[in-house]
Amino acid sequence: MRLLLKGGHVVDPQNGLDETMDVLVRQGKVVAVDTAIDAEDARVLDVCGKVVLPGLIDMHVHLREPGREDEETIETGTLAAARGGFVAVACMPNTDPPLDTGAAVRFVLSRARETGYVRVLPVGAITRGLGGTELAEIGELRRAGAVAISDDGRPVTNATVMRHAMEYASMFDMPVISHAEDAELSAGGAINEGYWSTRLGLPGIPAAAEETMVARDIFLAELTGARLHIAHVSTAGSVELIRRAKEKGILVTCEATPHHFTLTDEAVAGYDTNTKVNPPLRTQRDVEAVRQGLADGTIDVIASDHAPHTAEEKEVEYELAAFGMIGLETSLALAVTELVRPGILTLGQLVERMSYGPAKTLGLDWPGIVPGAEANITVLDPDASFVVDPAGFASRSRNTPFSGRRLFGKVVATVVEGRIAYEAGVS
Amino acid sequence: MPLRHKDLLGLEYLEREEIELILDTAVPMKEIFTRDIKKLPTLRGKTMVNLFYEPSTRTRTSFELAGKWMSADVTNIATSTSSVVKGENLKDTARTLEALGANFIVIRHQMAGAPHLVARTVKASVINAGDGRHEHPTQALLDLFTIRERLGRIEGLKVTIVGDILHSRVARSNIWGLTKLGAHVTVCGPRTLIPPEISRMGVEVTCDLGEALADADVVNVLRLQLERQKKGLFPSIREYSDLYGLTRKRVEKCKPGVLILHPGPANLGVEITEEVAEGPNAAVHEQVTNGVACRMAVLYLLSGGGKPGEIAA
């Protein structure tokens, strides 16, 4: 099948493209990027006035399969991804059972082949059972197709275990993704420790709970020479630590979520449990620091930390509610609305943070929109707006704090390996 | 003017005029229930449920009597802490109570925001009788009432709150009420029991009790949860008592006529000595009496009752 994207504005900084171009796709590959391509018998998608981007990757999602298919499945999660403009997602290993064996990773990949709408990149566990003590068979995870390792959702408390994980993973050139949290400092906490925790009477999680662990892992990355990726950076202090580590040449990358560059802990007033997330929503100063980190490249990646939960897990007392919010279907629009439209990021920088950044971090071959490359393309209308309506989400869960918010940036089409995984107006 | 709210979730959500209305309404309520025939017909045919997830004697009894003297049918549900941890669903419980005909749900819960969840779920009026470390609005109302009754005003007074501010819903409700009514509030306690950025709530903060007491018109002493010591928040009860216990010696250095409050139950000899708690400056027992009056006022106003003058005498 041939596909012609006609008249779109191609923004691909790595290939020096920022102009109106047609893109022709055949047999899963980009075959031509040029002005005025004519191709008979090709399916033509008129994308005049839209932007055509290298396919976006969300490198931090929870697909919940196996084990919690009531929250999300690989099918619903990857459909949500396609609708959100993502051609690939990296899924975290805290499933049930966890992705701590080659068999579990192969299961996810096989379910993705059978039911998935976009490419699924499994992240394997650092330790067996995510228990934080014994290393998982990282070589086996790699062979099965894991792109990184993480005990996401739980910190690796023991520094020696983390050190060994980094040393071991570096043999396979796999990044170690750190969920940076000192579990003693954060124990019992529900929201950011500060004025709002005081006012609302909710137990707080201090910024230092994240920052002490970011600092530890940076020192371990320096010690081991391994590739460290800090997940969901939420504080000004973490951004500063990572900025300095990068200046020293330590191999550290990091990501920030849309909720951490958009919302503050003030959103918790009213006790809407959809605002409960780990790490918690922080202060305005932290939001500014995350935005600055995204602008200057200290933060390499925007990732959603899409964490589906059922209504039953959320419609309870705030302290009892599950941590996490979904993000696949709002992530790109939040980035457009909160970062691109205010001029914090150019569209080219957005592509770096949402396509090349995650690809580089995960070591993917990611050539962009260039002849010969696998055709992974996101078509976006950055000026179209919509009101977030969780009832219309493809995700099986509805736990978003952005319900009712007007956002800019509608996905027009998501092309995965030459195939249209999602097209606006076509269900 | 009735209250413009379905629920009383906290003093945070009330305007100054609304707080004053409740206090004004509590004056005739106190007269009514301190006379021989206590009953008012206001809530005849209405049902009030006390839903208590934490042990409480005085608050629960106070609400129960306030309801009864307003002629409501009152029922108490004591639910153990463990059932919450086991995952008993609060929304489901609230819906059940409403289906049983509850018009008022008085809730005490160990987690902040639980009354808000109930209030969002049911049409019944929800009264917060203490939610975690968030608010305990009727306790603050009775404290305000007692201050006003004893000292004649609240505006311009210097009020010091001493103790475990971090875990105290009494402190937070008092801060909202007092600052809205124009008092100057100082909170005092060990640094480990002072929550971060509390000064943004409009209060002074000090860890020095002498300084906090020096020019106070009112001292509100909080109950110390003795188990906090095990969590490493202070080294020993002895040292706490030494640094923050209110003794006669310390009271003698205060302004003459200083009013001393304690929400009870007190750890006598820890945060306050019995001598002080039962002394002439303290109003511990009046507070309990005033609590019933204030809760009657809240029930009256939430049920649509108007000005204090309209209360049938």
XYZ file of C-alpha atoms in Angstrom:
740
model
C 0.000 0.000 0.000
C 1.138 3.480 -0.778
C 0.342 6.539 1.266
C 0.912 10.143 0.282
C 0.866 12.873 2.892
C 0.176 15.923 0.754
C 0.940 19.522 1.549
C 1.920 19.279 5.177
C 4.576 21.299 6.945
C 7.320 18.822 7.758
C 9.229 19.596 10.955
C 12.184 17.262 11.376
C 15.185 19.000 12.919
C 17.530 16.011 12.563
C 16.977 16.015 8.816
C 16.985 19.795 8.554
C 13.357 19.953 7.460
C 11.079 22.847 8.347
C 9.050 23.413 5.219
C 6.045 22.318 3.213
C 6.726 18.922 1.711
C 4.907 15.860 0.494
C 5.850 12.533 2.012
C 5.391 9.304 0.110
C 5.274 6.012 1.960
C 5.477 2.577 0.384
C 5.703 -0.860 1.985
C 6.207 0.607 5.405
C 9.021 2.925 4.399
C 9.382 6.544 3.505
C 10.307 6.565 -0.168
C 10.250 10.241 -1.017
C 10.207 13.592 0.748
C 9.805 16.324 -1.820
C 7.674 19.166 -3.097
C 4.744 18.208 -5.296
C 4.964 14.435 -5.375
C 2.373 12.807 -7.574
C 1.655 9.175 -7.004
C -1.188 7.446 -8.714
C -2.892 4.650 -6.805
C -1.552 6.031 -3.495
C -3.963 6.804 -0.720
C -3.705 10.596 -0.437
C -4.056 12.295 2.900
C -4.509 16.034 2.453
C -2.559 17.502 5.340
C -2.418 21.118 4.174
C -2.065 23.421 7.146
C -1.001 20.569 9.386
C 2.425 19.649 10.648
C 4.090 16.363 9.810
C 6.468 15.121 12.495
C 8.718 12.121 13.028
C 6.595 9.666 14.995
C 6.301 10.473 18.674
C 7.348 8.012 21.373
C 6.001 7.901 24.908
C 8.747 6.148 26.811
C 6.886 5.859 30.107
C 3.473 4.195 30.157
C 1.742 1.504 32.163
C -0.271 -0.841 29.951
C -1.309 -3.032 32.926
C -1.360 -6.235 30.898
C -0.822 -8.860 32.214
C -2.660 -8.697 35.506
C -4.753 -5.552 35.623
C -6.739 -5.732 32.413
C -9.605 -4.004 34.236
C -7.449 -0.850 34.203
C -5.906 -1.105 30.731
C -4.882 -3.634 28.139
C -2.229 -3.572 25.482
C -5.044 -3.134 22.979
C -6.758 -0.171 24.690
C -3.506 1.407 25.808
C -1.946 1.304 22.372
C -5.146 2.624 20.778
C -4.993 5.499 23.270
C -1.369 5.967 22.212
C -2.279 6.054 18.514
C -5.007 8.603 19.196
C -2.545 10.634 21.204
C -0.106 10.753 18.281
C 2.362 8.137 19.525
C 3.827 5.542 17.198
C 5.538 3.674 20.025
C 5.296 3.321 23.775
C 7.691 1.900 26.335
C 5.715 -0.026 28.923
C 6.806 -0.369 32.508
C 7.367 -3.760 34.119
C 5.172 -3.413 37.212
C 2.527 -5.730 35.831
C 1.293 -8.887 37.527
C 3.399 -10.913 37.081
C 6.083 -8.274 36.566
C 8.242 -8.186 33.460
C 11.204 -9.740 35.230
C 11.649 -12.737 32.933
C 12.220 -13.206 29.243
C 8.919 -15.086 29.040
C 6.988 -12.135 30.440
C 8.648 -9.749 27.969
C 7.892 -12.120 25.092
C 4.279 -12.332 26.237
C 3.900 -8.552 26.067
C 5.498 -8.438 22.630
C 3.270 -11.214 21.356
C 0.121 -9.536 22.726
C 1.308 -6.309 21.118
C 1.647 -8.057 17.762
C -1.821 -9.572 18.104
C -3.732 -6.600 19.526
C -1.525 -3.510 19.474
C -2.060 -0.384 17.419
C 1.430 1.021 17.903
C 4.850 -0.397 18.598
C 5.369 -1.627 22.151
C 8.813 -1.438 23.729
C 8.892 -3.411 26.960
C 10.960 -2.211 29.880
C 12.231 -5.106 31.973
C 12.582 -5.197 35.732
C 15.834 -4.350 37.490
C 15.201 -6.864 40.248
C 13.248 -10.088 40.549
C 9.657 -9.420 41.493
C 10.568 -5.721 41.676
C 11.742 -6.689 45.128
C 14.823 -4.492 45.130
C 17.259 -7.208 46.178
C 18.212 -9.761 43.489
C 18.959 -8.740 39.921
C 16.575 -9.973 37.265
C 18.098 -11.866 34.334
C 18.882 -8.694 32.487
C 20.669 -10.424 29.605
C 17.640 -12.633 29.040
C 15.347 -9.589 29.225
C 17.476 -7.927 26.559
C 17.376 -10.961 24.295
C 13.604 -11.142 24.674
C 13.331 -7.542 23.503
C 13.415 -5.290 26.558
C 14.751 -1.825 25.697
C 15.646 -0.717 29.220
C 15.335 -1.819 32.838
C 13.459 -0.202 35.691
C 11.684 -1.065 38.913
C 9.370 1.868 38.167
C 6.830 2.524 40.849
C 9.383 1.482 43.420
C 12.819 2.852 44.083
C 15.803 0.533 44.278
C 16.504 1.350 47.907
C 19.759 -0.535 48.215
C 22.548 1.478 46.572
C 24.693 -1.588 46.007
C 21.900 -3.329 44.119
C 21.505 -0.216 41.976
C 25.239 -0.081 41.370
C 25.325 -3.680 40.234
C 22.265 -3.177 38.041
C 23.973 -0.270 36.322
C 27.228 -2.166 35.815
C 25.403 -5.196 34.527
C 23.034 -3.294 32.230
C 25.943 -1.384 30.724
C 27.220 -4.685 29.231
C 24.108 -4.631 27.043
C 24.167 -0.859 26.598
C 20.743 -0.697 28.232
C 19.663 2.386 30.123
C 18.629 1.998 33.735
C 15.490 4.007 34.423
C 15.399 5.273 37.973
C 12.220 5.904 39.885
C 13.992 8.303 42.238
C 12.344 8.282 45.622
C 13.664 7.862 49.133
C 10.936 5.628 50.528
C 11.641 6.665 54.123
C 11.321 10.362 53.363
C 8.180 9.843 51.296
C 6.564 7.277 53.624
C 2.862 7.876 54.143
C 2.884 10.945 51.904
C 0.050 11.773 49.539
C 0.951 15.162 48.036
C 3.878 17.539 47.808
C 5.073 18.697 51.200
C 4.566 22.425 51.400
C 1.888 25.015 51.885
C -0.849 22.909 50.352
C -0.088 19.788 52.388
C -0.184 21.992 55.459
C -3.423 23.668 54.463
C -5.200 20.518 53.321
C -3.922 18.421 56.204
C -2.540 15.755 53.881
C 0.765 14.055 54.649
C 3.526 15.488 52.500
C 6.279 14.125 50.281
C 9.228 16.516 50.408
C 11.160 17.450 47.278
C 14.205 16.010 49.032
C 12.676 12.516 48.809
C 13.260 12.722 45.057
C 16.418 14.810 45.041
C 18.456 12.667 47.433
C 17.811 9.665 45.192
C 18.556 11.587 41.981
C 21.857 12.635 43.546
C 22.652 9.070 44.619
C 21.939 7.662 41.192
C 23.987 10.348 39.484
C 26.960 9.402 41.673
C 26.388 5.735 40.828
C 26.225 6.571 37.111
C 29.532 8.380 37.481
C 30.999 5.413 39.355
C 29.805 2.810 36.863
C 29.812 4.726 33.582
C 26.375 3.279 32.922
C 23.520 5.047 31.163
C 21.095 6.425 33.718
C 17.671 7.805 32.886
C 15.739 9.603 35.623
C 11.996 9.088 35.261
C 9.394 11.797 35.909
C 11.582 14.606 37.218
C 9.374 16.863 39.308
C 11.479 19.286 41.326
C 13.685 22.285 40.656
C 16.433 20.606 42.680
C 16.386 17.483 40.495
C 16.598 19.566 37.329
C 19.599 21.399 38.759
C 21.333 18.173 39.822
C 20.884 16.684 36.345
C 22.038 19.885 34.662
C 25.287 19.786 36.648
C 25.754 16.062 36.033
C 25.423 16.630 32.295
C 27.985 19.442 32.479
C 30.358 16.950 34.098
C 29.783 14.517 31.229
C 27.948 11.878 33.250
C 25.684 9.732 31.057
C 22.367 10.843 32.467
C 19.140 11.608 30.657
C 15.748 12.393 32.111
C 12.105 12.913 31.377
C 9.305 15.159 32.621
C 5.577 14.584 32.457
C 2.940 16.973 31.139
C 1.311 17.137 34.555
C 4.576 18.231 36.155
C 5.021 21.061 33.672
C 1.364 22.094 33.871
C -0.106 21.655 37.342
C 0.924 22.605 40.859
C -0.075 21.121 44.202
C -2.764 23.778 44.425
C -4.771 21.498 42.109
C -5.245 19.142 45.060
C -7.519 21.647 46.860
C -10.945 20.018 46.795
C -9.364 16.575 47.236
C -9.874 15.417 43.640
C -7.983 12.123 43.731
C -7.241 12.446 40.018
C -4.535 14.879 41.158
C -2.841 12.166 43.233
C 0.313 11.100 41.461
C 3.813 9.996 42.340
C 5.984 12.007 42.312
C 3.371 14.512 43.430
C 2.398 17.753 41.751
C 4.887 20.319 43.039
C 5.065 24.102 43.365
C 5.020 26.871 40.763
C 8.779 27.218 41.188
C 9.221 23.543 40.311
C 6.912 23.850 37.299
C 9.015 26.795 36.078
C 12.228 24.807 36.589
C 10.857 21.820 34.658
C 9.817 24.136 31.819
C 13.255 25.731 31.835
C 14.860 22.281 31.830
C 12.768 21.294 28.822
C 13.679 24.507 27.038
C 17.447 24.258 27.586
C 17.610 20.505 26.944
C 18.492 19.444 30.489
C 15.288 17.424 30.252
C 15.599 15.222 27.178
C 12.171 13.669 27.053
C 8.490 14.374 27.614
C 6.779 11.178 28.799
C 3.298 10.793 30.187
C 3.710 8.193 32.965
C 0.273 7.050 31.769
C -1.025 5.199 34.847
C -4.559 3.889 34.439
C -6.685 3.204 37.516
C -10.310 2.198 37.899
C -12.918 4.506 39.422
C -13.057 2.177 42.433
C -9.375 2.789 43.108
C -9.805 6.541 42.797
C -13.182 7.398 44.306
C -12.035 6.888 47.881
C -10.373 8.943 50.604
C -7.441 10.906 49.168
C -4.860 9.076 51.251
C -6.248 5.693 50.173
C -6.497 6.507 46.467
C -4.033 4.963 44.031
C -1.238 7.163 42.727
C -1.252 7.948 39.022
C -3.043 9.594 36.144
C -3.531 8.684 32.515
C -1.829 10.819 29.904
C -1.555 9.210 26.480
C -4.501 11.111 25.020
C -3.601 14.516 26.484
C 0.192 14.504 26.539
C 0.862 15.994 23.105
C -1.897 18.598 23.434
C -0.587 19.663 26.844
C 2.886 20.026 25.370
C 1.501 22.114 22.496
C -0.695 24.210 24.801
C 1.698 24.702 27.686
C 5.078 24.704 25.934
C 4.831 25.392 22.196
C 2.118 28.057 22.143
C 3.738 30.123 24.941
C 7.060 29.926 23.063
C 8.943 27.752 25.565
C 9.627 25.113 22.914
C 9.673 25.382 19.138
C 7.959 22.628 17.212
C 11.447 21.363 16.351
C 12.322 21.151 20.043
C 9.030 19.406 20.696
C 10.093 16.766 18.165
C 13.410 16.416 20.012
C 11.667 15.882 23.376
C 8.917 13.594 22.112
C 10.534 11.655 19.282
C 14.321 11.784 18.983
C 14.920 12.221 22.736
C 13.145 9.026 23.759
C 14.551 7.160 20.711
C 18.112 8.116 21.632
C 17.567 7.324 25.307
C 16.292 3.864 24.446
C 18.923 3.289 21.744
C 16.444 2.941 18.880
C 17.402 3.299 15.240
C 15.336 6.394 14.501
C 16.222 8.145 11.259
C 13.160 10.409 11.029
C 11.385 11.446 7.872
C 13.945 10.529 5.276
C 13.812 8.141 2.321
C 14.598 4.595 3.377
C 13.439 5.060 6.962
C 10.606 3.103 8.506
C 7.533 5.313 8.137
C 6.682 6.434 11.671
C 4.914 9.753 11.385
C 2.646 11.908 13.496
C 0.426 14.481 11.789
C -0.696 17.273 14.071
C -2.951 20.286 13.779
C -1.379 22.550 16.379
C -4.031 25.247 16.064
C -7.115 23.067 16.491
C -8.526 22.944 19.981
C -10.717 20.525 21.888
C -12.122 20.086 25.357
C -10.776 17.082 27.241
C -13.587 14.580 27.691
C -12.475 11.385 29.429
C -15.723 9.666 28.403
C -14.407 9.675 24.851
C -10.996 8.221 25.664
C -9.805 4.991 24.118
C -8.070 4.182 27.370
C -10.007 1.853 29.617
C -9.495 4.259 32.531
C -10.656 7.829 33.072
C -8.359 9.123 35.774
C -7.236 12.472 34.434
C -7.181 15.819 36.237
C -7.519 17.620 32.891
C -11.183 16.820 32.284
C -12.985 19.854 30.898
C -9.792 21.723 30.038
C -9.505 23.293 26.561
C -6.299 22.223 24.853
C -4.675 23.010 21.531
C -3.109 20.413 19.272
C -5.240 17.728 17.679
C -3.782 14.600 16.222
C -4.758 14.263 12.557
C -3.107 10.925 11.864
C -0.637 8.501 13.378
C 1.320 6.408 10.917
C 3.051 3.349 12.350
C 5.439 1.449 10.077
C 3.613 2.810 7.057
C 0.159 1.893 8.307
C -2.415 4.433 9.514
C -2.930 3.480 13.159
C -5.225 6.407 13.797
C -6.896 8.966 11.581
C -9.060 11.774 12.930
C -12.718 11.322 12.080
C -12.227 7.655 11.212
C -12.992 5.250 14.031
C -30.013 34.650 56.705
C -29.411 30.911 56.642
C -25.957 29.509 55.821
C -25.393 29.410 52.103
C -23.923 25.925 52.319
C -25.287 22.418 52.263
C -22.448 21.216 54.457
C -20.019 22.387 57.100
C -16.717 20.989 55.904
C -14.387 23.535 57.439
C -14.023 27.137 58.524
C -11.759 27.564 55.508
C -14.890 27.677 53.370
C -16.897 30.177 55.462
C -16.969 33.946 55.236
C -16.402 35.998 58.362
C -20.109 36.924 58.447
C -21.106 33.277 58.346
C -18.844 32.410 61.260
C -20.277 35.355 63.212
C -23.795 34.210 62.375
C -23.074 30.786 63.855
C -21.559 32.330 66.982
C -24.516 34.721 67.349
C -26.942 31.836 66.909
C -25.137 29.821 69.551
C -25.911 32.468 72.196
C -29.662 31.733 72.452
C -28.924 28.037 71.953
C -26.798 28.095 75.070
C -29.610 29.786 76.983
C -32.049 27.147 75.779
C -30.070 24.119 76.685
C -28.886 25.414 80.032
C -32.491 25.802 81.159
C -34.641 22.957 82.485
C -36.644 22.097 79.392
C -34.063 21.890 76.685
C -35.940 20.844 73.601
C -36.377 22.871 70.432
C -38.685 21.458 67.742
C -36.520 22.541 64.810
C -35.344 19.122 63.648
C -38.462 17.121 64.457
C -38.770 14.284 61.961
C -35.162 14.691 60.809
C -32.519 12.050 61.223
C -28.931 12.669 62.149
C -26.272 9.996 61.884
C -22.966 10.218 63.716
C -20.509 8.302 61.574
C -17.331 8.009 63.587
C -14.271 6.249 62.206
C -12.175 7.338 65.157
C -12.811 6.953 68.849
C -14.379 10.054 70.349
C -16.420 10.622 73.468
C -16.917 14.313 73.821
C -17.402 15.348 70.221
C -19.749 12.473 69.483
C -21.769 12.966 72.656
C -21.869 16.690 72.055
C -23.299 16.231 68.563
C -25.683 13.599 69.820
C -27.086 15.868 72.523
C -27.201 18.865 70.198
C -29.254 16.792 67.775
C -31.558 15.495 70.486
C -32.213 18.935 71.920
C -33.154 20.043 68.452
C -35.610 17.087 68.384
C -33.756 15.136 65.696
C -33.621 11.359 65.769
C -29.994 10.524 66.327
C -28.138 7.345 65.636
C -24.484 6.556 66.146
C -22.292 4.409 63.990
C -18.857 3.622 65.315
C -16.679 2.100 62.675
C -13.274 0.814 63.571
C -10.195 2.120 61.904
C -9.445 -1.312 60.541
C -12.490 -1.399 58.272
C -11.124 1.617 56.389
C -7.830 -0.103 55.867
C -9.703 -3.208 54.766
C -11.168 -1.075 52.032
C -14.665 -0.378 53.252
C -15.993 1.999 50.672
C -16.888 5.359 52.183
C -19.048 6.417 49.249
C -21.042 3.234 49.555
C -21.513 3.763 53.287
C -22.669 7.327 52.658
C -25.203 6.227 50.048
C -26.500 3.592 52.430
C -26.997 6.151 55.189
C -28.868 8.385 52.811
C -31.055 5.498 51.699
C -31.813 4.909 55.365
C -33.112 8.468 55.538
C -30.261 10.459 57.058
C -30.716 14.235 56.746
C -27.473 15.022 58.558
C -24.288 13.015 58.464
C -21.747 13.992 61.083
C -18.463 12.405 60.146
C -15.222 11.908 62.039
C -12.534 10.289 59.936
C -8.788 9.841 60.217
C -8.184 11.044 56.676
C -8.328 14.597 55.379
C -11.007 15.226 52.793
C -13.196 12.245 53.737
C -16.168 14.541 54.589
C -15.742 16.210 51.203
C -16.098 12.851 49.499
C -19.263 12.127 51.468
C -20.629 15.602 50.765
C -20.109 15.114 47.030
C -21.879 11.754 47.192
C -25.081 12.544 49.108
C -27.724 15.239 49.283
C -27.756 15.125 53.082
C -25.959 17.866 54.997
C -22.497 16.736 55.989
C -20.820 18.097 59.091
C -17.120 17.557 59.541
C -16.436 16.414 63.089
C -12.722 16.129 62.385
C -10.955 14.873 59.261
C -7.394 13.712 59.742
C -5.161 16.667 60.318
C -7.296 18.945 58.169
C -10.161 20.609 60.063
C -12.407 20.297 63.065
C -14.693 23.255 62.464
C -17.117 22.857 65.367
C -14.208 22.663 67.816
C -12.896 25.974 66.494
C -16.379 27.467 66.653
C -16.688 26.540 70.299
C -13.216 27.947 70.959
C -14.210 31.203 69.240
C -17.474 31.272 71.174
C -15.647 30.752 74.467
C -13.126 33.486 73.689
C -15.883 35.902 72.761
C -17.907 35.049 75.830
C -14.966 35.410 78.200
C -13.111 38.321 76.644
C -15.934 40.089 74.824
C -14.270 40.176 71.423
C -11.956 38.355 69.025
C -10.775 41.167 66.748
C -7.302 42.316 67.712
C -6.643 39.593 70.287
C -3.351 37.747 70.367
C -3.954 34.012 70.366
C -1.209 31.432 70.777
C -1.723 27.795 69.806
C 0.794 25.475 71.444
C 1.685 21.895 70.660
C 1.560 19.424 67.784
C 0.512 21.843 65.059
C 1.520 19.397 62.318
C -1.104 16.784 63.110
C -3.734 19.130 64.517
C -7.049 19.755 62.816
C -7.996 21.890 65.825
C -5.077 24.182 65.061
C -5.997 24.531 61.397
C -9.672 25.275 62.051
C -8.716 27.740 64.771
C -6.287 29.469 62.427
C -8.984 29.906 59.775
C -11.599 31.120 62.260
C -9.352 33.393 64.280
C -7.657 35.059 61.336
C -10.989 35.623 59.583
C -12.291 37.282 62.726
C -9.261 39.530 63.025
C -7.175 37.905 65.756
C -3.390 37.658 65.585
C -2.355 34.027 65.760
C 0.976 32.550 66.808
C 1.679 28.841 66.602
C 4.304 27.322 68.847
C 5.773 23.848 69.153
C 8.900 21.855 68.416
C 10.193 22.327 64.887
C 9.343 18.717 64.031
C 5.680 19.354 64.799
C 5.334 22.620 62.851
C 4.095 21.976 59.300
C 5.967 23.615 56.416
C 4.979 27.069 55.216
C 2.257 27.463 57.818
C 3.117 31.164 58.035
C 1.377 31.493 54.659
C -1.851 30.785 56.519
C -1.358 34.166 58.190
C 0.229 33.136 61.462
C 3.468 33.801 63.315
C 5.632 30.792 64.069
C 7.960 30.265 66.997
C 9.520 27.316 68.751
C 10.087 29.378 71.923
C 7.168 28.999 74.318
C 8.253 31.953 76.474
C 8.117 34.220 73.438
C 4.766 32.772 72.354
C 3.191 33.326 75.751
C 4.619 36.780 76.478
C 1.811 38.953 75.132
C -0.889 36.354 74.465
C -4.501 37.100 75.397
C -5.489 33.491 74.741
C -3.446 30.291 74.881
C -4.934 27.218 73.213
C -3.031 24.128 74.323
C -3.278 21.132 71.990
C -3.410 17.527 73.040
C -0.149 15.709 72.409
C -0.578 12.309 70.786
C 1.906 10.399 72.893
C 2.646 7.895 70.130
C 4.301 10.634 68.051
C 7.353 10.176 70.225
C 7.848 6.689 68.826
C 7.995 8.162 65.338
C 10.987 10.225 66.376
C 9.223 13.571 66.259
C 10.477 14.478 69.721
C 12.894 12.664 71.999
C 10.779 12.087 75.089
C 7.558 13.074 76.817
C 9.730 14.457 79.606
C 11.579 16.814 77.300
C 8.357 17.832 75.551
C 6.729 18.637 78.837
C 9.796 20.536 79.949
C 9.878 22.690 76.806
C 6.175 23.063 75.977
C 4.106 22.058 79.012
C 1.867 24.807 80.373
C 2.588 25.101 84.087
C 1.474 27.556 86.751
C 4.923 29.147 86.660
C 4.560 29.809 82.956
C 0.998 31.093 83.314
C 2.150 33.532 86.003
C 4.456 35.138 83.443
C 1.539 35.661 81.048
C -0.699 38.717 80.901
C -3.108 38.782 83.822
C -6.460 37.391 82.782
C -4.970 35.255 80.029
C -7.577 32.749 78.799
C -6.436 29.155 78.588
C -8.206 26.665 76.322
C -7.705 22.965 75.714
C -9.808 20.903 73.290
C -9.533 17.854 75.525
C -8.980 15.210 76.499
C -5.829 16.555 78.120
C -2.732 14.597 79.034
C -2.537 16.232 82.435
C 1.059 16.747 83.437
C 2.272 16.563 79.846
C 1.047 19.513 77.786
C -0.816 21.149 80.665
C -0.799 20.617 84.432
C -4.016 19.832 86.228
C -3.501 22.955 88.308
C -3.618 25.101 85.175
C -6.396 23.159 83.465
C -8.650 23.532 86.510
C -7.414 27.014 87.410
C -9.248 30.329 87.109
C -7.768 31.219 83.732
C -8.841 27.982 82.082
C -12.228 27.416 80.451
C -11.946 23.719 79.719
C -15.403 22.768 80.999
C -17.132 25.838 79.577
C -15.681 24.817 76.226
C -17.524 21.517 76.465
C -20.817 23.246 77.297
C -20.310 25.794 74.548
C -19.632 22.973 72.124
C -23.209 21.774 72.401
C -24.538 25.295 71.814
C -22.348 25.800 68.764
C -23.347 22.429 67.295
C -27.018 23.245 67.861
C -26.427 26.518 66.030
C -24.788 24.707 63.121
C -27.638 22.204 62.864
C -30.190 25.004 63.083
C -28.551 27.055 60.332
C -27.845 24.119 58.025
C -31.487 23.063 58.301
C -32.469 26.443 56.906
C -33.003 28.330 60.159
C -32.719 32.107 60.027
C -31.593 34.852 62.369
C -30.884 34.162 66.030
C -33.872 36.366 66.983
C -36.233 33.991 65.190
C -35.419 31.087 67.480
C -38.497 30.222 69.500
C -37.623 31.007 73.088
